[in-house]
Amino acid sequence: MGKAESSDPELLKQLHPRFAELKAFHGIEDEKPTSRMSGPQKMASGLISITLKCVGPSMGEKQPLTKKLPPATTVGKLKSLCESFFKLKDIKLRLFLEEEQGCPLPQLLEEETASLVELGIGTGATIIVDEES
């Protein structure tokens, strides 16, 4: 049944006389109107915005980047993305979470399989990209 048929209940009853009876028998509810937000907009609303700062001495001076990423992005995937964003080749990276006010040392992100959300990283966080010594 198409959407054009379902918009007119009289036409629906005429074309499919047992539809209401069968719908009640099988416990099927009416279609809920879809929200106006489509797939890409829903996905975009679930992304977190993080700032990446590249600070390694051999990496050169690079401007900080702000990127929107899915919360399920792992530390390992983020390292790969940083290599691509900053055009770093043959450099082993270490990532640090720059803590909010009050903590002078950044927190090392060493668990490759941990996702950003598992580590408590949300919108507005700053990740420091450094090279392994």
PDB file of C-alpha atoms in Angstrom:
ATOM      1  CA  MET A   1       0.000   0.000   0.000  1.00  0.00           C
ATOM      2  CA  GLY A   2       1.450   3.359  -1.009  1.00  0.00           C
ATOM      3  CA  LYS A   3       1.278   6.619   0.868  1.00  0.00           C
ATOM      4  CA  ALA A   4      -1.240   8.059  -1.600  1.00  0.00           C
ATOM      5  CA  GLU A   5      -3.700   5.280  -0.730  1.00  0.00           C
ATOM      6  CA  SER A   6      -3.289   5.697   3.021  1.00  0.00           C
ATOM      7  CA  SER A   7      -4.051   9.430   3.018  1.00  0.00           C
ATOM      8  CA  ASP A   8      -7.729   8.937   2.063  1.00  0.00           C
ATOM      9  CA  PRO A   9      -9.520   6.563   4.490  1.00  0.00           C
ATOM     10  CA  GLU A  10     -12.599   6.175   2.243  1.00  0.00           C
ATOM     11  CA  LEU A  11     -10.487   5.160  -0.737  1.00  0.00           C
ATOM     12  CA  LEU A  12      -8.542   2.780   1.490  1.00  0.00           C
ATOM     13  CA  LYS A  13     -11.771   1.156   2.717  1.00  0.00           C
ATOM     14  CA  GLN A  14     -13.051   0.848  -0.847  1.00  0.00           C
ATOM     15  CA  LEU A  15      -9.840  -0.679  -2.222  1.00  0.00           C
ATOM     16  CA  HIS A  16      -9.123  -2.909   0.790  1.00  0.00           C
ATOM     17  CA  PRO A  17     -12.394  -3.694   2.616  1.00  0.00           C
ATOM     18  CA  ARG A  18     -10.846  -6.074   5.193  1.00  0.00           C
ATOM     19  CA  PHE A  19      -7.823  -3.891   5.947  1.00  0.00           C
ATOM     20  CA  ALA A  20      -9.173  -2.445   9.231  1.00  0.00           C
ATOM     21  CA  GLU A  21     -10.303  -5.895  10.410  1.00  0.00           C
ATOM     22  CA  LEU A  22      -6.936  -7.515   9.591  1.00  0.00           C
ATOM     23  CA  LYS A  23      -5.005  -4.607  11.086  1.00  0.00           C
ATOM     24  CA  ALA A  24      -6.905  -5.006  14.370  1.00  0.00           C
ATOM     25  CA  PHE A  25      -6.507  -8.807  14.300  1.00  0.00           C
ATOM     26  CA  HIS A  26      -2.723  -8.591  13.834  1.00  0.00           C
ATOM     27  CA  GLY A  27      -2.271  -5.646  16.197  1.00  0.00           C
ATOM     28  CA  ILE A  28      -0.781  -3.316  13.596  1.00  0.00           C
ATOM     29  CA  GLU A  29      -0.830   0.371  14.465  1.00  0.00           C
ATOM     30  CA  ASP A  30      -1.220   3.185  11.970  1.00  0.00           C
ATOM     31  CA  GLU A  31       1.972   4.506  10.438  1.00  0.00           C
ATOM     32  CA  LYS A  32       3.423   7.291  12.487  1.00  0.00           C
ATOM     33  CA  PRO A  33       4.215  10.460  10.552  1.00  0.00           C
ATOM     34  CA  THR A  34       7.917  10.623   9.890  1.00  0.00           C
ATOM     35  CA  SER A  35       9.819  13.499  11.369  1.00  0.00           C
ATOM     36  CA  ARG A  36      11.025  16.179   9.022  1.00  0.00           C
ATOM     37  CA  MET A  37      14.623  15.453   9.892  1.00  0.00           C
ATOM     38  CA  SER A  38      16.157  13.059   7.385  1.00  0.00           C
ATOM     39  CA  GLY A  39      19.024  10.600   7.894  1.00  0.00           C
ATOM     40  CA  PRO A  40      22.018  12.911   7.325  1.00  0.00           C
ATOM     41  CA  GLN A  41      20.583  15.613   9.580  1.00  0.00           C
ATOM     42  CA  LYS A  42      19.945  13.091  12.352  1.00  0.00           C
ATOM     43  CA  MET A  43      23.500  11.811  12.041  1.00  0.00           C
ATOM     44  CA  ALA A  44      24.940  15.325  12.108  1.00  0.00           C
ATOM     45  CA  SER A  45      23.083  16.096  15.322  1.00  0.00           C
ATOM     46  CA  GLY A  46      24.755  13.099  16.992  1.00  0.00           C
ATOM     47  CA  LEU A  47      28.328  14.141  16.160  1.00  0.00           C
ATOM     48  CA  ILE A  48      30.704  15.636  18.696  1.00  0.00           C
ATOM     49  CA  SER A  49      32.947  18.555  17.854  1.00  0.00           C
ATOM     50  CA  ILE A  50      36.558  18.206  18.999  1.00  0.00           C
ATOM     51  CA  THR A  51      39.648  20.339  18.433  1.00  0.00           C
ATOM     52  CA  LEU A  52      42.883  18.639  17.390  1.00  0.00           C
ATOM     53  CA  LYS A  53      46.202  20.356  18.238  1.00  0.00           C
ATOM     54  CA  CYS A  54      49.352  19.053  16.558  1.00  0.00           C
ATOM     55  CA  VAL A  55      52.364  19.726  18.841  1.00  0.00           C
ATOM     56  CA  GLY A  56      55.109  17.231  17.873  1.00  0.00           C
ATOM     57  CA  PRO A  57      58.530  18.833  17.217  1.00  0.00           C
ATOM     58  CA  SER A  58      59.135  17.015  13.915  1.00  0.00           C
ATOM     59  CA  MET A  59      55.574  17.606  12.690  1.00  0.00           C
ATOM     60  CA  GLY A  60      56.054  21.296  12.010  1.00  0.00           C
ATOM     61  CA  GLU A  61      53.731  24.078  13.046  1.00  0.00           C
ATOM     62  CA  LYS A  62      50.152  23.241  12.139  1.00  0.00           C
ATOM     63  CA  GLN A  63      46.947  25.110  12.878  1.00  0.00           C
ATOM     64  CA  PRO A  64      44.484  23.425  15.273  1.00  0.00           C
ATOM     65  CA  LEU A  65      41.603  21.712  13.491  1.00  0.00           C
ATOM     66  CA  THR A  66      38.034  21.383  14.721  1.00  0.00           C
ATOM     67  CA  LYS A  67      36.314  18.251  13.440  1.00  0.00           C
ATOM     68  CA  LYS A  68      32.914  16.669  13.981  1.00  0.00           C
ATOM     69  CA  LEU A  69      33.197  12.957  14.677  1.00  0.00           C
ATOM     70  CA  PRO A  70      30.831  10.173  15.742  1.00  0.00           C
ATOM     71  CA  PRO A  71      31.044   9.467  19.493  1.00  0.00           C
ATOM     72  CA  ALA A  72      31.836   5.821  18.683  1.00  0.00           C
ATOM     73  CA  THR A  73      35.148   6.769  17.008  1.00  0.00           C
ATOM     74  CA  THR A  74      37.950   4.767  18.634  1.00  0.00           C
ATOM     75  CA  VAL A  75      41.333   6.135  19.691  1.00  0.00           C
ATOM     76  CA  GLY A  76      42.979   3.989  17.002  1.00  0.00           C
ATOM     77  CA  LYS A  77      40.687   5.400  14.314  1.00  0.00           C
ATOM     78  CA  LEU A  78      41.295   8.930  15.595  1.00  0.00           C
ATOM     79  CA  LYS A  79      45.058   8.385  15.249  1.00  0.00           C
ATOM     80  CA  SER A  80      44.533   7.321  11.625  1.00  0.00           C
ATOM     81  CA  LEU A  81      42.363  10.367  11.005  1.00  0.00           C
ATOM     82  CA  CYS A  82      45.008  12.652  12.543  1.00  0.00           C
ATOM     83  CA  GLU A  83      47.640  11.183  10.210  1.00  0.00           C
ATOM     84  CA  SER A  84      45.357  12.094   7.320  1.00  0.00           C
ATOM     85  CA  PHE A  85      44.265  15.527   8.629  1.00  0.00           C
ATOM     86  CA  PHE A  86      47.816  16.694   9.402  1.00  0.00           C
ATOM     87  CA  LYS A  87      49.476  14.752   6.534  1.00  0.00           C
ATOM     88  CA  LEU A  88      51.784  12.818   8.853  1.00  0.00           C
ATOM     89  CA  LYS A  89      53.589   9.804   7.447  1.00  0.00           C
ATOM     90  CA  ASP A  90      55.867   7.354   9.263  1.00  0.00           C
ATOM     91  CA  ILE A  91      55.287   9.072  12.611  1.00  0.00           C
ATOM     92  CA  LYS A  92      53.916   7.040  15.508  1.00  0.00           C
ATOM     93  CA  LEU A  93      51.324   9.202  17.242  1.00  0.00           C
ATOM     94  CA  ARG A  94      50.240   9.593  20.840  1.00  0.00           C
ATOM     95  CA  LEU A  95      47.002  11.339  21.696  1.00  0.00           C
ATOM     96  CA  PHE A  96      46.285  13.262  24.874  1.00  0.00           C
ATOM     97  CA  LEU A  97      43.059  14.707  26.218  1.00  0.00           C
ATOM     98  CA  GLU A  98      43.585  18.273  27.354  1.00  0.00           C
ATOM     99  CA  GLU A  99      41.636  18.412  30.588  1.00  0.00           C
ATOM    100  CA  GLU A 100      39.382  21.254  31.596  1.00  0.00           C
ATOM    101  CA  GLN A 101      40.474  23.859  34.111  1.00  0.00           C
ATOM    102  CA  GLY A 102      42.407  22.643  37.130  1.00  0.00           C
ATOM    103  CA  CYS A 103      44.461  19.777  35.669  1.00  0.00           C
ATOM    104  CA  PRO A 104      47.901  20.878  34.428  1.00  0.00           C
ATOM    105  CA  LEU A 105      48.818  17.590  32.710  1.00  0.00           C
ATOM    106  CA  PRO A 106      46.909  16.149  29.758  1.00  0.00           C
ATOM    107  CA  GLN A 107      45.572  12.589  30.009  1.00  0.00           C
ATOM    108  CA  LEU A 108      47.204  10.012  27.702  1.00  0.00           C
ATOM    109  CA  LEU A 109      44.707   8.161  25.489  1.00  0.00           C
ATOM    110  CA  GLU A 110      46.435   4.803  25.249  1.00  0.00           C
ATOM    111  CA  GLU A 111      43.574   2.309  24.850  1.00  0.00           C
ATOM    112  CA  GLU A 112      43.295   1.954  21.040  1.00  0.00           C
ATOM    113  CA  THR A 113      39.882   0.264  21.155  1.00  0.00           C
ATOM    114  CA  ALA A 114      38.207   2.729  23.536  1.00  0.00           C
ATOM    115  CA  SER A 115      35.670   5.047  21.928  1.00  0.00           C
ATOM    116  CA  LEU A 116      35.499   8.783  22.534  1.00  0.00           C
ATOM    117  CA  VAL A 117      32.231   8.448  24.444  1.00  0.00           C
ATOM    118  CA  GLU A 118      33.681   5.690  26.673  1.00  0.00           C
ATOM    119  CA  LEU A 119      36.526   8.030  27.597  1.00  0.00           C
ATOM    120  CA  GLY A 120      34.108  10.828  28.462  1.00  0.00           C
ATOM    121  CA  ILE A 121      35.161  12.984  25.520  1.00  0.00           C
ATOM    122  CA  GLY A 122      32.369  15.266  24.376  1.00  0.00           C
ATOM    123  CA  THR A 123      31.771  18.379  22.331  1.00  0.00           C
ATOM    124  CA  GLY A 124      34.343  21.082  22.966  1.00  0.00           C
ATOM    125  CA  ALA A 125      37.131  18.699  24.004  1.00  0.00           C
ATOM    126  CA  THR A 126      40.702  19.301  22.855  1.00  0.00           C
ATOM    127  CA  ILE A 127      42.923  16.422  21.764  1.00  0.00           C
ATOM    128  CA  ILE A 128      46.682  16.989  21.633  1.00  0.00           C
ATOM    129  CA  VAL A 129      48.441  15.085  18.847  1.00  0.00           C
ATOM    130  CA  ASP A 130      52.089  14.337  19.683  1.00  0.00           C
ATOM    131  CA  GLU A 131      54.705  11.931  18.397  1.00  0.00           C
ATOM    132  CA  GLU A 132      56.047   8.983  20.348  1.00  0.00           C
ATOM    133  CA  SER A 133      59.583   9.537  21.544  1.00  0.00           C
TER     134      SER A 133
END
